[in-house]
Every structure is written in structure tokens, then in C-alpha cells.
CSV table of C-alpha atoms in Angstrom, one decimal:
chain,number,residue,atom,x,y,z
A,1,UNK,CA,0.0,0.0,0.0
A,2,UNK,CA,3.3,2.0,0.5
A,3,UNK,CA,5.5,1.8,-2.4
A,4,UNK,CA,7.8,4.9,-2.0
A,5,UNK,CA,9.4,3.8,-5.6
A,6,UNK,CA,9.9,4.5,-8.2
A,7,UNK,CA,8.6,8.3,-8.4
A,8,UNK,CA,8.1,7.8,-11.7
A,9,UNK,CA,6.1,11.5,-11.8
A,10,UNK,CA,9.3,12.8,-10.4
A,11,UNK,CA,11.2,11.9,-13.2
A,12,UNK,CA,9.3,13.3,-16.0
A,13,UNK,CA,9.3,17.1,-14.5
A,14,UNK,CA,12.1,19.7,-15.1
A,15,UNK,CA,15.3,18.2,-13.1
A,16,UNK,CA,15.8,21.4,-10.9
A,17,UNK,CA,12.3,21.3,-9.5
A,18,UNK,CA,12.3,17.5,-9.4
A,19,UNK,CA,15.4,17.6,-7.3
A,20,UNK,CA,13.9,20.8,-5.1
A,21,UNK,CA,10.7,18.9,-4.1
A,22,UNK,CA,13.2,15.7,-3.9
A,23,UNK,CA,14.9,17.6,-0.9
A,24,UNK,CA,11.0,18.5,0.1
A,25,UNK,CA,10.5,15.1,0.6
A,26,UNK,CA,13.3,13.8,2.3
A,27,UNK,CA,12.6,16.6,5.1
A,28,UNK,CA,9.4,14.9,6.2
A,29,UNK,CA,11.1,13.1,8.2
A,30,UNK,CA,11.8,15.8,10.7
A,31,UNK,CA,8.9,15.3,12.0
A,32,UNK,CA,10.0,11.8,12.8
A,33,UNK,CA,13.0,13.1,15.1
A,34,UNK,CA,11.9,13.9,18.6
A,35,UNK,CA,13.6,16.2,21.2
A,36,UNK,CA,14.3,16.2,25.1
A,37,UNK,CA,12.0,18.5,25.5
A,38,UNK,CA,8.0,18.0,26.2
A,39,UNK,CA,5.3,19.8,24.1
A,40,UNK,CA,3.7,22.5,26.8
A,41,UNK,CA,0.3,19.8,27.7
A,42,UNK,CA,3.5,17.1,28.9
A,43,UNK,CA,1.8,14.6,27.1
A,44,UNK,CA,4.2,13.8,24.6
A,45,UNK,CA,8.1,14.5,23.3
A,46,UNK,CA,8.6,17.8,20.9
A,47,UNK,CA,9.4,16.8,17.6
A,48,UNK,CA,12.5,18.9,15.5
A,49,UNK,CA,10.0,19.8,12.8
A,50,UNK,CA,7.2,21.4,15.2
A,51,UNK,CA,9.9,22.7,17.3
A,52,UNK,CA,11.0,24.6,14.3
A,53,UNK,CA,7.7,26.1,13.6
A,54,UNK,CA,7.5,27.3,17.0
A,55,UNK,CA,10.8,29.1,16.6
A,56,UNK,CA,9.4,31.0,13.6
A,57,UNK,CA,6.1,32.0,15.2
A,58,UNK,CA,8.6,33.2,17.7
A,59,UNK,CA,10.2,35.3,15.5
A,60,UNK,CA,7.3,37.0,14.4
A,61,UNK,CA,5.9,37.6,17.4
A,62,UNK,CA,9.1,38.9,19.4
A,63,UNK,CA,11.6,40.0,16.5
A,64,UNK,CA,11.1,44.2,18.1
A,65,UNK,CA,12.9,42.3,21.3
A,66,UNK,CA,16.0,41.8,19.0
A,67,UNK,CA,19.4,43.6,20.2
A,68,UNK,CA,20.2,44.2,16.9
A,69,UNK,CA,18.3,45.8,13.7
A,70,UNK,CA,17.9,42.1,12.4
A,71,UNK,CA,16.2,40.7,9.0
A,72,UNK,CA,13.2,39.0,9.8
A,73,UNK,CA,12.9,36.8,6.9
A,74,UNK,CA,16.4,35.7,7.3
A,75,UNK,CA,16.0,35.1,10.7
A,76,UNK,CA,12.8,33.0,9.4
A,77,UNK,CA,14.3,31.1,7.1
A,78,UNK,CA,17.4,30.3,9.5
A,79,UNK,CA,15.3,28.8,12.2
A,80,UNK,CA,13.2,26.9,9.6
A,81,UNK,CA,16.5,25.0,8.1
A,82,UNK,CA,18.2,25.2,11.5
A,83,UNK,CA,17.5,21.3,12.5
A,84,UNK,CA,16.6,20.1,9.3
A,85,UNK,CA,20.5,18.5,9.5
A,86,UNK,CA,18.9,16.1,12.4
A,87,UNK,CA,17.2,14.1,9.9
A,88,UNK,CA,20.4,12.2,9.1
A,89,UNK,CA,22.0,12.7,12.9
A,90,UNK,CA,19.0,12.9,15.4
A,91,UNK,CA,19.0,16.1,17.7
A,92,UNK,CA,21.7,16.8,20.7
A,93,UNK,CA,20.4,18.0,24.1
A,94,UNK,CA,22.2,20.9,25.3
A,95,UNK,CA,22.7,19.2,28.2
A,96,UNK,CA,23.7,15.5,27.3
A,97,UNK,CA,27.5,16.2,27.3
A,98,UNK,CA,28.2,13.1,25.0
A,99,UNK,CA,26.2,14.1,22.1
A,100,UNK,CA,26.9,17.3,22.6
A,101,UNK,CA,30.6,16.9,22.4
A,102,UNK,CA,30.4,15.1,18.9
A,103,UNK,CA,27.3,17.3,18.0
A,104,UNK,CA,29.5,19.8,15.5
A,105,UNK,CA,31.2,17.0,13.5
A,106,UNK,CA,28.5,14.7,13.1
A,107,UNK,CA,26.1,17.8,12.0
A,108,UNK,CA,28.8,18.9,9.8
A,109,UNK,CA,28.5,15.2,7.7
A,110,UNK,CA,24.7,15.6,7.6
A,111,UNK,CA,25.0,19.0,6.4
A,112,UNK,CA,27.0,17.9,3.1
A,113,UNK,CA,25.0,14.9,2.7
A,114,UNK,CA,21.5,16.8,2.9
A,115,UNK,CA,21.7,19.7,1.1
A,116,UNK,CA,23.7,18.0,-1.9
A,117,UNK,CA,20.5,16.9,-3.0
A,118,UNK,CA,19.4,20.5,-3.7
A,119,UNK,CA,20.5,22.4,-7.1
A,120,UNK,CA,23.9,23.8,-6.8
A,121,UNK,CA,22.9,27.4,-5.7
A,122,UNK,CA,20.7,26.6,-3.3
A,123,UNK,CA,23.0,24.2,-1.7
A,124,UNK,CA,25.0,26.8,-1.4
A,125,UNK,CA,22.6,29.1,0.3
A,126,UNK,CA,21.2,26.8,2.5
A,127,UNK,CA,24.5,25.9,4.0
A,128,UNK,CA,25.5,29.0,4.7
A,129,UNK,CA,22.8,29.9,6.2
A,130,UNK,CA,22.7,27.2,8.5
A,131,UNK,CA,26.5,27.6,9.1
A,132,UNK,CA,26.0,31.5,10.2
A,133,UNK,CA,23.2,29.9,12.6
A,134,UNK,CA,25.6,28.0,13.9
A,135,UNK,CA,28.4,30.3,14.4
A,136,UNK,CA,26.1,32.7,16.1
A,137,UNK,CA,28.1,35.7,15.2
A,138,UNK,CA,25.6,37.8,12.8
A,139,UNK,CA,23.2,40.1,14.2
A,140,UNK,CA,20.4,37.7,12.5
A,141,UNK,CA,22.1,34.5,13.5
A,142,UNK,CA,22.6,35.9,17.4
A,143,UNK,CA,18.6,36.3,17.5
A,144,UNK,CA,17.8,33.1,16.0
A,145,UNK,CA,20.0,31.4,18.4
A,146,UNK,CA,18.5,33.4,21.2
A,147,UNK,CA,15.0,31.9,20.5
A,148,UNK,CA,16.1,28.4,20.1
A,149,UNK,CA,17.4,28.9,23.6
A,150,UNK,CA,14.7,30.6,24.9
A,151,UNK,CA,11.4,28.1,24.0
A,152,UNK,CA,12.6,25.1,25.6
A,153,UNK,CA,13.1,27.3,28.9
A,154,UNK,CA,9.4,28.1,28.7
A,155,UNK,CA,8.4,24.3,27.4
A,156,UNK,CA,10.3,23.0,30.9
A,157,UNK,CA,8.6,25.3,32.8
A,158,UNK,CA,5.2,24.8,31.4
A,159,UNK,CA,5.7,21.6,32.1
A,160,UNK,CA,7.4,21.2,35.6
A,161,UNK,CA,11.0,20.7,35.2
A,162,UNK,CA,11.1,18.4,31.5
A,163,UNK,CA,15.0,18.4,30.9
A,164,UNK,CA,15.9,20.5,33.8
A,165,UNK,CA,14.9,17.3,36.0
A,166,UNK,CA,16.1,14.7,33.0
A,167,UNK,CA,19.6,15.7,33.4
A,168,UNK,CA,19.9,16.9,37.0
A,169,UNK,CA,20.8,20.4,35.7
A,170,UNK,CA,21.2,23.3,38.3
A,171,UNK,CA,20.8,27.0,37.1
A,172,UNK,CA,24.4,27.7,36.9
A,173,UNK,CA,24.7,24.9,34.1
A,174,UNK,CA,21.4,26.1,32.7
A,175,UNK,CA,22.7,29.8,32.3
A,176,UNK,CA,25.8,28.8,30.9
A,177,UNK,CA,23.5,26.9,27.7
A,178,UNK,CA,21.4,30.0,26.9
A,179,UNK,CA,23.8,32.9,27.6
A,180,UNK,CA,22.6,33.1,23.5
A,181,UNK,CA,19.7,34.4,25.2
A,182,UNK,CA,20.9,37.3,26.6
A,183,UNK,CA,23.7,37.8,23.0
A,184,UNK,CA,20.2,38.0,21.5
A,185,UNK,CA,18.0,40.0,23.1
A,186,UNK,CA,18.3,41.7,26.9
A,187,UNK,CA,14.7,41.7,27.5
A,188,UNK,CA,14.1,38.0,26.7
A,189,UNK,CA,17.2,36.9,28.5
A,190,UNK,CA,14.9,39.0,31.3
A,191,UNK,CA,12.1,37.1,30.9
A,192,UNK,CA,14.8,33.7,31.1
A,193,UNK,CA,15.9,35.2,34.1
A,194,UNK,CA,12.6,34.8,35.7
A,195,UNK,CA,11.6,31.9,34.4
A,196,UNK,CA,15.0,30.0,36.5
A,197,UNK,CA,14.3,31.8,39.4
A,198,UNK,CA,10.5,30.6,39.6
A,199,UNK,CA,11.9,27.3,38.4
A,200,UNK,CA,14.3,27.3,41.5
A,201,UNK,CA,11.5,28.1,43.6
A,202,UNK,CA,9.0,25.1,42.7
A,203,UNK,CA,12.0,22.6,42.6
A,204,UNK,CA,12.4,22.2,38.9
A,205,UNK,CA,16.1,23.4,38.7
A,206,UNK,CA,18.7,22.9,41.3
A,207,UNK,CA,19.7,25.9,43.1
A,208,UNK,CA,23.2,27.0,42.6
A,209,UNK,CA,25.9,25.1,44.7
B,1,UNK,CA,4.1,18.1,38.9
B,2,UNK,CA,2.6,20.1,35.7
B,3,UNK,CA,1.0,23.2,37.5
B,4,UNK,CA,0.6,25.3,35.0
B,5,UNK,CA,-1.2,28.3,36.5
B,6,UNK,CA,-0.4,30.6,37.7
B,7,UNK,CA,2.9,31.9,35.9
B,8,UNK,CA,3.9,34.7,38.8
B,9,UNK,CA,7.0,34.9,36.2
B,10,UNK,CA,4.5,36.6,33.0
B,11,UNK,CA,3.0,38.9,35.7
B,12,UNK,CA,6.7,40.7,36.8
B,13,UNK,CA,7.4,41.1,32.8
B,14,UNK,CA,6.5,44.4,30.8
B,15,UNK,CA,3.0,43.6,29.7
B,16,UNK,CA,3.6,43.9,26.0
B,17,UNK,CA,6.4,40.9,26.1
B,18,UNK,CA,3.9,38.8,28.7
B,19,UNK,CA,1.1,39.2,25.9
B,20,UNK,CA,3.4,38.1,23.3
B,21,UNK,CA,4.9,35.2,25.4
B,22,UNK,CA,1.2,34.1,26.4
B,23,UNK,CA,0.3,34.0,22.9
B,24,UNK,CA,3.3,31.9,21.9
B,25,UNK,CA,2.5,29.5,24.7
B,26,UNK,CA,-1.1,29.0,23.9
B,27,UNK,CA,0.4,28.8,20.0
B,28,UNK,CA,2.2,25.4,21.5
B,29,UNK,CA,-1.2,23.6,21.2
B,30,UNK,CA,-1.6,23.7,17.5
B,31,UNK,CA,1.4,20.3,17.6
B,32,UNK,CA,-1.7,18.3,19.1
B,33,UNK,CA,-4.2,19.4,16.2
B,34,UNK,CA,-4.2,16.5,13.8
B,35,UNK,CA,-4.8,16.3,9.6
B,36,UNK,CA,-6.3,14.2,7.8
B,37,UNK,CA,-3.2,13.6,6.1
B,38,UNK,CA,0.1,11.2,7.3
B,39,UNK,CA,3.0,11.8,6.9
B,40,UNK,CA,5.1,10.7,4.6
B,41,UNK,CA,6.3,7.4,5.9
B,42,UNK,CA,2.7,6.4,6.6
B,43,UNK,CA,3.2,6.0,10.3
B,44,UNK,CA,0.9,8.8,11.5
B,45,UNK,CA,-1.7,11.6,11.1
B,46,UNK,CA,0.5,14.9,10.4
B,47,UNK,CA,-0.1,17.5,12.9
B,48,UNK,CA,-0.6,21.6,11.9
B,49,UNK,CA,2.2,22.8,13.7
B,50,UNK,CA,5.1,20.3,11.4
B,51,UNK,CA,2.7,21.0,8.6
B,52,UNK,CA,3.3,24.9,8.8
B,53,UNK,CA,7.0,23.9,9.2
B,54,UNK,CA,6.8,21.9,5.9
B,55,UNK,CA,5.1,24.5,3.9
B,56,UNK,CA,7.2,27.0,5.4
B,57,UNK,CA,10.2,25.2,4.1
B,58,UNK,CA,8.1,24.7,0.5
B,59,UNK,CA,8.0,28.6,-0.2
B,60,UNK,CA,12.0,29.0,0.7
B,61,UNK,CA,12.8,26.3,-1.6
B,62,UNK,CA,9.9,26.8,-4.4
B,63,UNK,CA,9.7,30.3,-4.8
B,64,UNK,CA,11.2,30.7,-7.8
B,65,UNK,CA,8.5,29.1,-9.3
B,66,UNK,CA,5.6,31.6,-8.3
B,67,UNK,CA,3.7,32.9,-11.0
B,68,UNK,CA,3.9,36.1,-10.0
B,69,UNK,CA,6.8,38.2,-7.9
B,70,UNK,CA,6.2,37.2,-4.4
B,71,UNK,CA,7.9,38.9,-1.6
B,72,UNK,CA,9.1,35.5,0.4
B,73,UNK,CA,8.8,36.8,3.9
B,74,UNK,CA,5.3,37.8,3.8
B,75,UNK,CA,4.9,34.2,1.7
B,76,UNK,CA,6.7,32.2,5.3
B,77,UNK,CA,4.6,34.7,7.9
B,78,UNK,CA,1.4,33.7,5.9
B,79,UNK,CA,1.9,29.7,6.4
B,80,UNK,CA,3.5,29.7,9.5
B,81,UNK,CA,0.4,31.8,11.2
B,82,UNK,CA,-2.8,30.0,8.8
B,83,UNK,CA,-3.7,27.4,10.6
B,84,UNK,CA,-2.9,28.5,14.0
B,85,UNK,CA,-6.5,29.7,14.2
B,86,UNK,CA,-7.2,25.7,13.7
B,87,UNK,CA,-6.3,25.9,17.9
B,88,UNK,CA,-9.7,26.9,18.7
B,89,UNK,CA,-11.8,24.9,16.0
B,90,UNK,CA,-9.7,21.9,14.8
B,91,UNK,CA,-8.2,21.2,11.4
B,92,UNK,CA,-11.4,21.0,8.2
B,93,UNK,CA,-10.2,18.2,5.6
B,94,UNK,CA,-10.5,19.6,2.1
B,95,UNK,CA,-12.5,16.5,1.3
B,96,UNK,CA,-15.0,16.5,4.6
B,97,UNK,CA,-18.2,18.3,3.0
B,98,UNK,CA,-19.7,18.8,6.6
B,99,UNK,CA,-16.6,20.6,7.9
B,100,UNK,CA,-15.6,22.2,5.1
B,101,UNK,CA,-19.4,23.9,4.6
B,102,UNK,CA,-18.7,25.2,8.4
B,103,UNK,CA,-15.0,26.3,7.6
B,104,UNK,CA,-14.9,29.9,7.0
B,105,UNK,CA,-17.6,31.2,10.5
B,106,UNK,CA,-15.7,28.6,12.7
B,107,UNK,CA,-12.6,30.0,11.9
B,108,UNK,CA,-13.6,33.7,12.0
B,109,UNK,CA,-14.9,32.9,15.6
B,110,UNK,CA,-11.3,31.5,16.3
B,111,UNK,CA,-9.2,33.9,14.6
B,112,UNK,CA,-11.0,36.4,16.9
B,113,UNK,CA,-10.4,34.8,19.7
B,114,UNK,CA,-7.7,33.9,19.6
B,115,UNK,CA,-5.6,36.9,18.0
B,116,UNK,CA,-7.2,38.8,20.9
B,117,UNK,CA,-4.6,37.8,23.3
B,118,UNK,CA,-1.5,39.6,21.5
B,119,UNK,CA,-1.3,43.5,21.7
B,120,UNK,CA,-3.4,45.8,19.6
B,121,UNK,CA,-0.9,46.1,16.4
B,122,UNK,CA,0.1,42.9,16.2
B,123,UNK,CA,-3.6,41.8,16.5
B,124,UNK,CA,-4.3,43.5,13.2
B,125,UNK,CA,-1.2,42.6,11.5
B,126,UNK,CA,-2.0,38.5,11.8
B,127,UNK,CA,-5.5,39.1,11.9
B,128,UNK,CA,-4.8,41.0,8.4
B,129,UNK,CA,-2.4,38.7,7.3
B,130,UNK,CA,-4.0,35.4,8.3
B,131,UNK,CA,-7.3,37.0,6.2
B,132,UNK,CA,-5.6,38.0,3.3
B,133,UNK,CA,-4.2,34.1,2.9
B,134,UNK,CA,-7.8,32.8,3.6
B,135,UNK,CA,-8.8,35.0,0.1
B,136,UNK,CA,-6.0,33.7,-1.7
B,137,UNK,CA,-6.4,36.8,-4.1
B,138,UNK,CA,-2.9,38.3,-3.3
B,139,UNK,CA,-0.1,37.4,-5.4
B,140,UNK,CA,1.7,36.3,-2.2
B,141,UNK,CA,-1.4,34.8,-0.8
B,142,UNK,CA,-2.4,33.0,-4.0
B,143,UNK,CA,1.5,30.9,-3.8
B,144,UNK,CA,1.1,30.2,0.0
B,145,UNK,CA,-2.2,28.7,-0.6
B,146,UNK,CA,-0.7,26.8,-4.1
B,147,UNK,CA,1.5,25.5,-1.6
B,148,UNK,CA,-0.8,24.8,1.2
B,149,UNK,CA,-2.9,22.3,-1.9
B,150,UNK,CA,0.9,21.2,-3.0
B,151,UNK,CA,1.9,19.4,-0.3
B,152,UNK,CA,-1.2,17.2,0.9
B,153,UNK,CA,-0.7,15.9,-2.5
B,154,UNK,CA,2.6,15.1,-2.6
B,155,UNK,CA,1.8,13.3,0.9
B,156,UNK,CA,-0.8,11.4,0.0
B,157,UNK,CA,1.1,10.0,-3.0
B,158,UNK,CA,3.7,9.0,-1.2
B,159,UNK,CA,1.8,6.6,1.8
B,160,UNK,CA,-0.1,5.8,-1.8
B,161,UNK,CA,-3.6,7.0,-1.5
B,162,UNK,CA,-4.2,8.9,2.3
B,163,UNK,CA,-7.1,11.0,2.4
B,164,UNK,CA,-7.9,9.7,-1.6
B,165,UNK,CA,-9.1,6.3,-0.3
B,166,UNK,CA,-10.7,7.6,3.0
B,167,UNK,CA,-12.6,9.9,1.2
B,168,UNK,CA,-13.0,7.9,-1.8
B,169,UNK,CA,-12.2,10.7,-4.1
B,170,UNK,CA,-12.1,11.1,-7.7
B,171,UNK,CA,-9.1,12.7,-9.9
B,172,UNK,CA,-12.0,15.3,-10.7
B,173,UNK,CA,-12.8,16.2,-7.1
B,174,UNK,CA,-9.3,16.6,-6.4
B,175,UNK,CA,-8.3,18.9,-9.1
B,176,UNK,CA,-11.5,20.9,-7.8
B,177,UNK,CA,-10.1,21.6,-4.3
B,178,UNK,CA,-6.2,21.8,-5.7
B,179,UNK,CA,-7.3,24.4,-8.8
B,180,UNK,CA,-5.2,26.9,-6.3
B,181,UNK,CA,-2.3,25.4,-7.4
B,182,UNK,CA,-2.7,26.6,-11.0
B,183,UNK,CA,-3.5,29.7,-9.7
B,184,UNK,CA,-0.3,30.5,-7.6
B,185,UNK,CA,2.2,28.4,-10.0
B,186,UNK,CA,2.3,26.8,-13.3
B,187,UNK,CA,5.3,24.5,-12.9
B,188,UNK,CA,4.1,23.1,-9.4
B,189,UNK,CA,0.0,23.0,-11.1
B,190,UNK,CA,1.9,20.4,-14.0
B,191,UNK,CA,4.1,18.7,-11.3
B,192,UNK,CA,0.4,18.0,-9.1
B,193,UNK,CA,-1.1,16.6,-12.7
B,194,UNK,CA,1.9,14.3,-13.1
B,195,UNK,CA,1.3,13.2,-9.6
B,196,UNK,CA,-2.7,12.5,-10.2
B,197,UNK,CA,-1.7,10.5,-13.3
B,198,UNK,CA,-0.1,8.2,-11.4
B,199,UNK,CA,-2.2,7.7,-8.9
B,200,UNK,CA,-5.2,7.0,-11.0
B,201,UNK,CA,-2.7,4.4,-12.7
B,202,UNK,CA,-1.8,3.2,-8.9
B,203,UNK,CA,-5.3,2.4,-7.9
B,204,UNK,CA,-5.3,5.3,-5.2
B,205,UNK,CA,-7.5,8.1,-6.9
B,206,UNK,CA,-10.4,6.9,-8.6
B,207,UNK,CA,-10.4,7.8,-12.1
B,208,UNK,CA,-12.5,10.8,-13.5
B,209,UNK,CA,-16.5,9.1,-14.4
């Protein structure tokens, strides 16, 4: 009932587009790559794909907060690409320190495998914009980064500790993974702020030693 | 362990950034709003949320092949906020008669409702933006919604058949509620026919009577 080949159709349209909605395809399974992190109900893991939706609403929504004059549909299109590399190397938790360690090398492979099924320019474009999310050094890239730091704070808190109580992770660790936050915008890292200290409170992050 | 109420945090934030945040959290529920569609490994319903992910990802890929000049960003903001209203009233199949007869004043009622929470300007941006997609008579508005017809299809070819054997629908039926495709691009309206070919020859549209 399933037969995934041969796309015959795909072969018969122009090769650019063929290879364009070829890359479409093969993303799908983003949604098939789950995260640490609870949805905000707790009743079930957050998925890269849906994660990265989030992030984009949140840049729509908060992109005045920014530090910098940043481009929105950069910043967009960054956060929508961002994890799409997880398809061929499953996402990292910030704060599982194996994966984490190997997380750079192993994305870079994805990286090259993934968007080499795209036309030559866009190959390109992609991976360079996915590399300047990475590095975290442009204005655009520093607010991106900043909101993919700053929703899984929120999802642990909606939902009572999530990660925070996965990996035993006090606030001092926690600040020292979303100190993006703060690159990216003062009054969200604010808001972060906040967040840790209510999280202290109700027993959802250790206190500092 | 989940107590979401009350969030003492939101209340010590400047009330602008607490509406935003609120409206982002509330946002989260649309990842628990399932399609008729699966996705594309046949293992499950798709959900909005990774669906406005995957179309987002469409337009940055596909643009080029918009009929008309399209200005990208307003393209992304358009499918990443149309079917967040779908939070309130639940996701209407293309092919459900009953829902889709009811679409348009459950949604209205939602959009109200639920745009409400986010301050005044941004209220009427999304409000205005989230409208203008729903007419599809905008040249960026008419390749979002090509889009939003595009992908169901290529979905539904790929588990072979989806929502065409649930809803027992005819290649004639289908063109009828994908015609937007045409509309927003001819390249991905001959791509969709090339698709429909073969899934009349597969078994998993019915052909035209």
C-alpha cells in the first residue's frame, strides 16, 4: 500500500524542481525526530519539525525584542533550516554532554549529505545559512539562536522541570547553555531570568551550589 | 508536577512581552491538532504545527516558481500563522463536506479569539495577514495557498492514496479543491497533474467518471 518507488512523476518534471521537491520530501522526516523537550500539555516529546515552527512564530511575534536591527525573513528562514541536519544525525540535548561533544562533527556530515540533494545554488545558500546559525556571530544569526534557547526554557517550565529534572541540571549549568539568550535579546534573556528563578522556587532546577 | 497556573513569572514582565509570550504558549497547542493527512512514511496523522513547518520550508525552496513576484517573507509569515486559528476549532479536511461547509464562520470565531490575546498592532497585522491568505487573491497569498494544496498531494502520493481512499475521491474532485495550485504556480499545477496520473494508474485516486 506504501511503495515509496519508483517516483516515476518525479522523473518526467524539469530536473531542478524535481530535485527541489526531492529535498521537500526527504525533510518529512523531521517530524519523525523527537527532542528532550515536552510539548507545553506534557503529554508527549517535541518533535524537531514542530519545534521549528514554534521558533518561527517566535520570531514573528518577538523580532522588536532583538538587540540588533535584524532581518526577519532571514531570521525566518534560518530557524526553519536550522534542525533540518537532524534528519540524518537525530538532535543533541544541550545538556547531554556526549552528544553534545560530537554534536558539531556529526552535523557537519549531515550538512553535506542533505543539502547536496538541492540544485547547486541553493545548496550553497542553504549551507551558509545554516552555518552562520551555527556560528552565532551575525546580528540575524545571534537572535535566532536566542529563540532556540529561549522556548525550551518556557516548554520546561510549562511543564514542571522536562530536561531540567532529566539531566539533574542546576541553574548555573542552565545559564551557561542560553547565555545566547541574553547575545540576542536583553529583555528576553529578562524574561529567562525569571523563568529560572520561579523554576528554582518550585524545585524544577537545582539551586546553585 | 505540571501546575501550570499561575505563571507569577508573566506577571513581573512588561505587559507587551507577557502578551506576546502568552500567545506563543497557547500557540504550542496547535502540535496536538491532527490532519487528515500522514506523513510521509505512513506511520501517522501529520499535525498543523510540522505542517506549517513543511510548507514554510516549501515557499523557501519553491519560490522561484511563483507565477507572480512574491515577496518570500510575507509568503513564510502567511503559512507559519494559517492554521494557527485551527487551535480553537480543529483542522477541516479539504474533502470532509460537513466541515468544510462550516469552515470559514468557525474559523472567523477563532481567529477572533484567539488573535485577541496579543497587543493591539500585532492583533491587526496577523488578523490582516491570516485573512488576506484565507482569500488567496494576493499574489503572495495565492503561492502560499498553491502551496498549502501542494503538499497534501505530494503526501498522500507517497503513503499511496491517504485521504484519496478515505474519502474515496475522484481525480476530478481533487483537481477541484487543488485548482489553487494553478492559480499561484504553473510548474508546481503540471508537477500536481503528473502526480494524479499516477495515482489513478496506482489504484489510489479513482479515475474521472
Amino acid at each position: 500500500m506504501t511503495p515509496k518507488e519508483p517516483r516515476v512523476w518525479l522523473e518526467r518534471l524539469d530536473s531542478r524542481l524535481a530535485a527541489q521537491l526531492q529535498f521537500l520530501i526527504e525533510a518529512d522526516r523531521l517530524k519523525c525526530v523527537l527532542r528532550g523537550c515536552r510539548i507545553a500539555d506534557g503529554s508527549r516529546r517535541e518533535n524537531s519539525a514542530e519545534h521549528s515552527w514554534h521558533l518561527a512564530l517566535f520570531a514573528i511575534v518577538l523580532c522588536e525584542w532583538a538587540t540588533d536591527t535584524v532581518d526577519l525573513s532571514r531570521v525566518i528562514q534560518m530557524l526553519v533550516l536550522h534542525d533540518i541536519i537532524e534528519i540524518e544525525c537525530g538532535d543533541s540535548p544541550v545538556h547531554d554532554k556526549d552528544l553534545s561533544a560530537s554534536k558539531a562533527a556529526r552535523e557537519a556530515v549531515a550538512a553535506e549529505k542533505l543539502f547536496r540533494i538541492l540544485p547547486a545554488d541553493q545548496r550553497v545558500r542553504f549551507h551558509d545559512l545554516w552555518e552562520e546559525f551555527e556560528e552565532a556571530q551575525s546580528p540575524d544569526a545571534r537572535f535566532a539562536k536566542a529563540l532556540n534557547r529561549l522556548q525550551p526554557v518556557l516548554l520546561n517550565h510549562l511543564v514542571g522541570g522536562g530536561t531540567w529534572l532529566d539531566y539533574d541540571v542546576d541553574e548555573e549549568q542552565e545559564r551557561s547553555v542560553t547565555r545566547n539568550i541574553a547575545a540576542g535579546s536583553a529583555a528576553l534573556w529578562e524574561a529567562a531570568e525569571l523563568v529560572f528563578a520561579e523554576a528554582v522556587q518550585n524545585g524544577w532546577l537545582k539551586p546553585r551550589l
